[in-house]
PDB file of C-alpha atoms in Angstrom:
ATOM      1  CA  GLU A  21      -6.160  -5.257   7.146  1.00 74.00           C
ATOM      2  CA  VAL A  22      -5.014  -5.421  10.769  1.00 78.00           C
ATOM      3  CA  HIS A  23      -2.029  -2.805  10.328  1.00 72.00           C
ATOM      4  CA  MET A  24      -4.767  -0.157  10.090  1.00 71.00           C
ATOM      5  CA  LEU A  25      -6.584  -0.383  13.254  1.00 75.00           C
ATOM      6  CA  THR A  26      -6.158   2.243  16.052  1.00 76.00           C
ATOM      7  CA  THR A  27      -4.726   1.444  19.408  1.00 78.00           C
ATOM      8  CA  GLU A  28      -7.861   0.991  20.910  1.00 83.00           C
ATOM      9  CA  ALA A  29      -9.165  -1.126  18.028  1.00 82.00           C
ATOM     10  CA  PHE A  30      -6.394  -3.372  18.976  1.00 80.00           C
ATOM     11  CA  ASN A  31      -6.860  -2.940  22.579  1.00 83.00           C
ATOM     12  CA  ALA A  32     -10.737  -4.709  21.813  1.00 85.00           C
ATOM     13  CA  LEU A  33      -8.969  -7.401  19.413  1.00 85.00           C
ATOM     14  CA  LEU A  34      -6.568  -8.126  21.893  1.00 85.00           C
ATOM     15  CA  LYS A  35      -9.328  -8.583  23.991  1.00 83.00           C
ATOM     16  CA  THR A  36     -11.052 -10.412  21.901  1.00 84.00           C
ATOM     17  CA  LEU A  37      -8.371 -12.956  20.971  1.00 84.00           C
ATOM     18  CA  GLU A  38      -7.712 -13.520  24.592  1.00 83.00           C
ATOM     19  CA  GLU A  39     -10.939 -15.197  25.089  1.00 82.00           C
ATOM     20  CA  PRO A  40     -12.274 -15.934  21.739  1.00 80.00           C
ATOM     21  CA  ALA A  41     -15.560 -17.960  21.060  1.00 82.00           C
ATOM     22  CA  ALA A  42     -15.277 -21.740  20.566  1.00 84.00           C
ATOM     23  CA  ASP A  43     -16.735 -21.356  17.010  1.00 87.00           C
ATOM     24  CA  THR A  44     -14.758 -18.433  15.804  1.00 85.00           C
ATOM     25  CA  ALA A  45     -12.207 -17.778  13.743  1.00 85.00           C
ATOM     26  CA  PHE A  46     -10.229 -14.317  12.673  1.00 85.00           C
ATOM     27  CA  ILE A  47      -8.792 -13.932   9.433  1.00 87.00           C
ATOM     28  CA  LEU A  48      -6.444 -10.918   9.850  1.00 85.00           C
ATOM     29  CA  THR A  49      -4.690  -9.621   6.781  1.00 84.00           C
ATOM     30  CA  SER A  50      -1.570  -7.442   6.477  1.00 82.00           C
ATOM     31  CA  PRO A  51       1.300  -7.132   3.959  1.00 75.00           C
ATOM     32  CA  SER A  52       3.751  -7.439   6.581  1.00 75.00           C
ATOM     33  CA  SER A  53       4.097  -9.248  10.343  1.00 75.00           C
ATOM     34  CA  ARG A  54       6.641  -6.183  11.221  1.00 76.00           C
ATOM     35  CA  VAL A  55       3.372  -3.669  11.264  1.00 75.00           C
ATOM     36  CA  VAL A  56       1.133  -5.941  13.560  1.00 78.00           C
ATOM     37  CA  ALA A  57       1.458  -5.860  17.156  1.00 77.00           C
ATOM     38  CA  PRO A  58       2.922  -8.094  18.743  1.00 82.00           C
ATOM     39  CA  THR A  59       0.823  -9.325  21.214  1.00 82.00           C
ATOM     40  CA  ILE A  60      -1.734  -9.673  18.846  1.00 81.00           C
ATOM     41  CA  ALA A  61       0.719 -11.713  16.160  1.00 82.00           C
ATOM     42  CA  SER A  62       1.860 -13.796  19.230  1.00 84.00           C
ATOM     43  CA  ARG A  63      -1.777 -15.120  19.481  1.00 83.00           C
ATOM     44  CA  ALA A  64      -2.117 -15.613  15.897  1.00 84.00           C
ATOM     45  CA  GLN A  65      -0.701 -18.252  13.039  1.00 86.00           C
ATOM     46  CA  THR A  66       0.747 -16.877  10.072  1.00 87.00           C
ATOM     47  CA  ILE A  67       0.078 -17.879   6.386  1.00 88.00           C
ATOM     48  CA  THR A  68       2.465 -16.314   3.881  1.00 85.00           C
ATOM     49  CA  VAL A  69      -0.018 -16.101   0.799  1.00 82.00           C
ATOM     50  CA  TYR A  70       2.858 -15.637  -2.111  1.00 86.00           C
ATOM     51  CA  PRO A  71       1.511 -13.370  -5.516  1.00 88.00           C
ATOM     52  CA  VAL A  72       0.249 -14.787  -8.704  1.00 91.00           C
ATOM     53  CA  THR A  73       2.465 -15.430 -11.521  1.00 93.00           C
ATOM     54  CA  ARG A  74       1.733 -12.797 -14.655  1.00 90.00           C
ATOM     55  CA  SER A  75       1.563 -16.100 -16.526  1.00 93.00           C
ATOM     56  CA  ALA A  76      -1.310 -17.354 -13.955  1.00 94.00           C
ATOM     57  CA  ALA A  77      -2.697 -14.305 -14.040  1.00 92.00           C
ATOM     58  CA  LEU A  78      -2.767 -14.544 -17.982  1.00 93.00           C
ATOM     59  CA  ALA A  79      -3.976 -17.604 -18.381  1.00 94.00           C
ATOM     60  CA  TYR A  80      -7.168 -17.393 -15.818  1.00 94.00           C
ATOM     61  CA  TYR A  81      -8.283 -14.074 -17.157  1.00 93.00           C
ATOM     62  CA  GLN A  82      -7.753 -14.642 -20.831  1.00 91.00           C
ATOM     63  CA  ASN A  83     -11.177 -15.018 -21.762  1.00 91.00           C
ATOM     64  CA  SER A  84     -12.710 -11.986 -19.878  1.00 90.00           C
ATOM     65  CA  ARG A  85     -10.084  -9.301 -19.930  1.00 90.00           C
ATOM     66  CA  SER A  86      -7.591  -8.050 -22.583  1.00 91.00           C
ATOM     67  CA  GLU A  87      -3.670  -9.175 -22.087  1.00 92.00           C
ATOM     68  CA  ALA A  88      -2.972  -5.477 -21.733  1.00 90.00           C
ATOM     69  CA  ASP A  89      -5.739  -4.824 -18.716  1.00 87.00           C
ATOM     70  CA  ILE A  90      -4.291  -7.754 -17.151  1.00 90.00           C
ATOM     71  CA  ALA A  91      -0.980  -6.921 -17.324  1.00 87.00           C
ATOM     72  CA  SER A  92      -1.305  -3.579 -16.299  1.00 82.00           C
ATOM     73  CA  ASN A  93      -3.411  -4.583 -13.202  1.00 84.00           C
ATOM     74  CA  TRP A  94      -0.866  -7.428 -12.303  1.00 86.00           C
ATOM     75  CA  LEU A  95       1.945  -4.897 -12.005  1.00 82.00           C
ATOM     76  CA  LEU A  96      -0.276  -2.653 -10.271  1.00 78.00           C
ATOM     77  CA  GLY A  97      -1.481  -5.559  -7.487  1.00 80.00           C
ATOM     78  CA  ALA A  98       2.128  -6.685  -6.838  1.00 80.00           C
ATOM     79  CA  GLY A  99       0.727 -10.251  -8.169  1.00 83.00           C
ATOM     80  CA  ALA A 100      -1.695 -10.359  -4.905  1.00 81.00           C
ATOM     81  CA  ALA A 101      -4.955 -12.086  -6.302  1.00 83.00           C
ATOM     82  CA  GLY A 102      -7.581 -11.006  -4.146  1.00 80.00           C
ATOM     83  CA  LEU A 103      -6.178  -7.175  -5.507  1.00 81.00           C
ATOM     84  CA  LEU A 104      -6.001  -8.405  -8.865  1.00 86.00           C
ATOM     85  CA  ASP A 105      -9.727  -9.923  -8.713  1.00 86.00           C
ATOM     86  CA  SER A 106     -10.993  -6.471  -7.387  1.00 82.00           C
ATOM     87  CA  LEU A 107      -8.794  -3.802  -9.962  1.00 82.00           C
ATOM     88  CA  LEU A 108     -10.137  -6.277 -12.683  1.00 86.00           C
ATOM     89  CA  ASN A 109     -14.067  -6.875 -11.520  1.00 83.00           C
ATOM     90  CA  ASP A 110     -14.411  -3.380 -10.002  1.00 74.00           C
ATOM     91  CA  LYS A 111     -16.891  -1.766 -11.729  1.00 59.00           C
ATOM     92  CA  ASP A 112     -16.030   1.599  -9.975  1.00 63.00           C
ATOM     93  CA  SER A 113     -12.766   2.990  -9.676  1.00 74.00           C
ATOM     94  CA  HIS A 114     -10.224   1.211  -7.463  1.00 79.00           C
ATOM     95  CA  PRO A 115      -9.219   3.165  -4.237  1.00 84.00           C
ATOM     96  CA  LEU A 116      -5.590   1.785  -5.232  1.00 82.00           C
ATOM     97  CA  LYS A 117      -5.640   2.919  -8.989  1.00 82.00           C
ATOM     98  CA  ASP A 118      -7.017   6.350  -7.364  1.00 86.00           C
ATOM     99  CA  ALA A 119      -3.907   6.717  -5.290  1.00 89.00           C
ATOM    100  CA  VAL A 120      -1.522   5.518  -7.811  1.00 86.00           C
ATOM    101  CA  ILE A 121      -2.748   8.014 -10.554  1.00 86.00           C
ATOM    102  CA  SER A 122      -2.942  10.835  -7.799  1.00 92.00           C
ATOM    103  CA  PHE A 123       0.813   9.816  -6.976  1.00 93.00           C
ATOM    104  CA  LYS A 124       1.695  10.445 -10.226  1.00 90.00           C
ATOM    105  CA  THR A 125       0.048  13.350 -10.248  1.00 93.00           C
ATOM    106  CA  PHE A 126       1.744  14.334  -7.094  1.00 94.00           C
ATOM    107  CA  LEU A 127       5.363  14.123  -8.327  1.00 92.00           C
ATOM    108  CA  GLY A 128       5.046  16.501 -10.971  1.00 91.00           C
ATOM    109  CA  SER A 129       3.597  18.893  -8.498  1.00 92.00           C
ATOM    110  CA  SER A 130       5.349  21.930  -7.135  1.00 91.00           C
ATOM    111  CA  ALA A 131       6.152  22.060  -3.890  1.00 89.00           C
ATOM    112  CA  TYR A 132       3.097  24.479  -2.689  1.00 92.00           C
ATOM    113  CA  GLU A 133       0.667  21.968  -4.203  1.00 93.00           C
ATOM    114  CA  ARG A 134       2.143  19.353  -2.842  1.00 92.00           C
ATOM    115  CA  LEU A 135       1.791  21.102   0.805  1.00 93.00           C
ATOM    116  CA  LEU A 136      -1.722  21.668  -0.246  1.00 94.00           C
ATOM    117  CA  TYR A 137      -2.509  18.125  -1.738  1.00 93.00           C
ATOM    118  CA  CYS A 138      -0.898  16.468   1.920  1.00 92.00           C
ATOM    119  CA  ASP A 139      -2.724  19.068   4.117  1.00 92.00           C
ATOM    120  CA  GLY A 140      -6.392  17.892   2.053  1.00 92.00           C
ATOM    121  CA  LEU A 141      -4.603  14.280   2.977  1.00 91.00           C
ATOM    122  CA  SER A 142      -3.854  14.777   6.441  1.00 91.00           C
ATOM    123  CA  LYS A 143      -7.483  14.591   7.077  1.00 92.00           C
ATOM    124  CA  ASP A 144      -8.102  11.029   6.045  1.00 91.00           C
ATOM    125  CA  LYS A 145      -5.964   8.409   7.496  1.00 91.00           C
ATOM    126  CA  VAL A 146      -7.458   5.576   5.170  1.00 90.00           C
ATOM    127  CA  GLY A 147      -7.504   7.786   2.050  1.00 92.00           C
ATOM    128  CA  LEU A 148      -3.513   8.940   3.655  1.00 94.00           C
ATOM    129  CA  GLY A 149      -2.941   4.716   3.766  1.00 93.00           C
ATOM    130  CA  HIS A 150      -4.118   4.234   0.335  1.00 92.00           C
ATOM    131  CA  PHE A 151      -2.396   7.212  -0.911  1.00 95.00           C
ATOM    132  CA  LEU A 152       1.047   6.451   0.711  1.00 95.00           C
ATOM    133  CA  GLU A 153       0.590   2.361  -1.047  1.00 91.00           C
ATOM    134  CA  GLY A 154       0.042   3.777  -4.497  1.00 91.00           C
ATOM    135  CA  GLY A 155       2.953   5.733  -4.046  1.00 93.00           C
ATOM    136  CA  LYS A 156       4.981   2.664  -2.632  1.00 91.00           C
ATOM    137  CA  ARG A 157       3.456   0.671  -5.754  1.00 88.00           C
ATOM    138  CA  VAL A 158       5.094   3.679  -8.513  1.00 89.00           C
ATOM    139  CA  LEU A 159       7.963   4.238  -7.256  1.00 92.00           C
ATOM    140  CA  ARG A 160       8.651   0.041  -7.056  1.00 87.00           C
ATOM    141  CA  ALA A 161       7.989   0.557 -10.784  1.00 84.00           C
ATOM    142  CA  LEU A 162      10.135   3.745 -11.003  1.00 87.00           C
ATOM    143  CA  HIS A 163      12.896   2.007  -9.498  1.00 88.00           C
ATOM    144  CA  GLN A 164      13.047  -1.515 -11.182  1.00 84.00           C
ATOM    145  CA  ASN A 165      12.584   0.533 -14.328  1.00 83.00           C
ATOM    146  CA  ALA A 166      15.833   2.534 -13.132  1.00 88.00           C
ATOM    147  CA  VAL A 167      17.652  -0.918 -12.567  1.00 89.00           C
ATOM    148  CA  LYS A 168      16.534  -2.370 -15.756  1.00 85.00           C
ATOM    149  CA  ASN A 169      18.076   0.755 -17.617  1.00 89.00           C
ATOM    150  CA  GLY A 170      21.188   0.828 -15.353  1.00 90.00           C
ATOM    151  CA  ASN A 171      20.408   4.449 -14.072  1.00 90.00           C
ATOM    152  CA  SER A 172      22.252   3.633 -10.689  1.00 89.00           C
ATOM    153  CA  LYS A 173      22.189   7.155  -9.343  1.00 92.00           C
ATOM    154  CA  GLN A 174      18.269   7.599 -10.121  1.00 92.00           C
ATOM    155  CA  SER A 175      17.929   3.810  -8.527  1.00 91.00           C
ATOM    156  CA  LYS A 176      19.543   4.645  -5.437  1.00 92.00           C
ATOM    157  CA  ALA A 177      17.260   8.097  -4.877  1.00 93.00           C
ATOM    158  CA  LEU A 178      13.934   5.586  -5.721  1.00 93.00           C
ATOM    159  CA  ALA A 179      15.474   3.444  -3.283  1.00 92.00           C
ATOM    160  CA  LYS A 180      16.142   5.777  -0.833  1.00 94.00           C
ATOM    161  CA  ASN A 181      12.239   7.146  -1.086  1.00 95.00           C
ATOM    162  CA  ARG A 182      10.472   3.617  -1.566  1.00 93.00           C
ATOM    163  CA  ARG A 183      12.064   2.986   2.198  1.00 93.00           C
ATOM    164  CA  PHE A 184      11.017   6.881   3.248  1.00 95.00           C
ATOM    165  CA  ILE A 185       7.275   5.973   1.987  1.00 95.00           C
ATOM    166  CA  GLY A 186       7.656   2.417   4.107  1.00 92.00           C
ATOM    167  CA  LEU A 187       8.823   4.444   6.872  1.00 94.00           C
ATOM    168  CA  LEU A 188       6.017   6.602   6.955  1.00 95.00           C
ATOM    169  CA  GLN A 189       3.539   3.714   6.388  1.00 94.00           C
ATOM    170  CA  THR A 190       4.434   2.583   9.369  1.00 91.00           C
ATOM    171  CA  LYS A 191       4.181   5.597  11.069  1.00 92.00           C
ATOM    172  CA  LEU A 192       0.694   5.811   9.944  1.00 92.00           C
ATOM    173  CA  ALA A 193      -0.332   2.392  11.046  1.00 88.00           C
ATOM    174  CA  SER A 194       1.543   2.618  14.184  1.00 87.00           C
ATOM    175  CA  ASN A 195      -0.737   5.965  14.957  1.00 85.00           C
ATOM    176  CA  ALA A 196       1.463   8.600  14.540  1.00 89.00           C
ATOM    177  CA  SER A 197      -0.371  12.209  13.451  1.00 93.00           C
ATOM    178  CA  PRO A 198      -1.683  12.021   9.670  1.00 94.00           C
ATOM    179  CA  ARG A 199      -0.750  15.655   9.735  1.00 94.00           C
ATOM    180  CA  LEU A 200       2.409  14.906  10.757  1.00 95.00           C
ATOM    181  CA  VAL A 201       2.596  11.861   7.978  1.00 95.00           C
ATOM    182  CA  ALA A 202       1.745  13.872   5.591  1.00 94.00           C
ATOM    183  CA  LEU A 203       3.735  17.184   6.041  1.00 94.00           C
ATOM    184  CA  SER A 204       6.309  14.821   6.363  1.00 94.00           C
ATOM    185  CA  LEU A 205       5.839  13.243   2.797  1.00 95.00           C
ATOM    186  CA  ALA A 206       4.970  16.563   1.168  1.00 93.00           C
ATOM    187  CA  LEU A 207       8.712  17.976   2.625  1.00 92.00           C
ATOM    188  CA  ASN A 208      10.776  15.112   2.519  1.00 92.00           C
ATOM    189  CA  LEU A 209      10.188  13.135  -0.841  1.00 91.00           C
ATOM    190  CA  ASN A 210      12.919  13.950  -3.429  1.00 84.00           C
ATOM    191  CA  LEU A 211      12.673  13.227  -6.911  1.00 77.00           C
TER     192      LEU A 211
END
């Protein structure tokens, strides 16, 4: 998750990438090349990994999981193969599942409860990152449903909130203060 590195970690990685050992390979993952520092992206080869189709996931896991379990986790993971496997095979709860559940609760909370929750989130950058990712996935599902039902007003509002969450993720990845990112989320998410 190279997009979650701090400035110091980016600089250390850059130094290592400039003079790597001959027998060394790095695999850096990121949801988008836009959130990777250009100095690192210029020294890397991009390999795009496409999402697994729902039918392929159902066929692969059909003997070990229920169709409903596969389908719900496929939606949550948006077809990401590694994430889908983690969601289906983790014995304990998965951080993304926890984030989705928390974000759904967050949406139903009062402004004061959102502020309190975000204050706690601001102390954990990784947890805040998971929460934003969970929120993005919840909003994507709600947006798709609004489009499917022809509710253009709700669709526009959800699209705006999805862009806002994406902006917050970019700011967090760019080492903005987690406290400011969390506060902005609590005060500016409009649903």
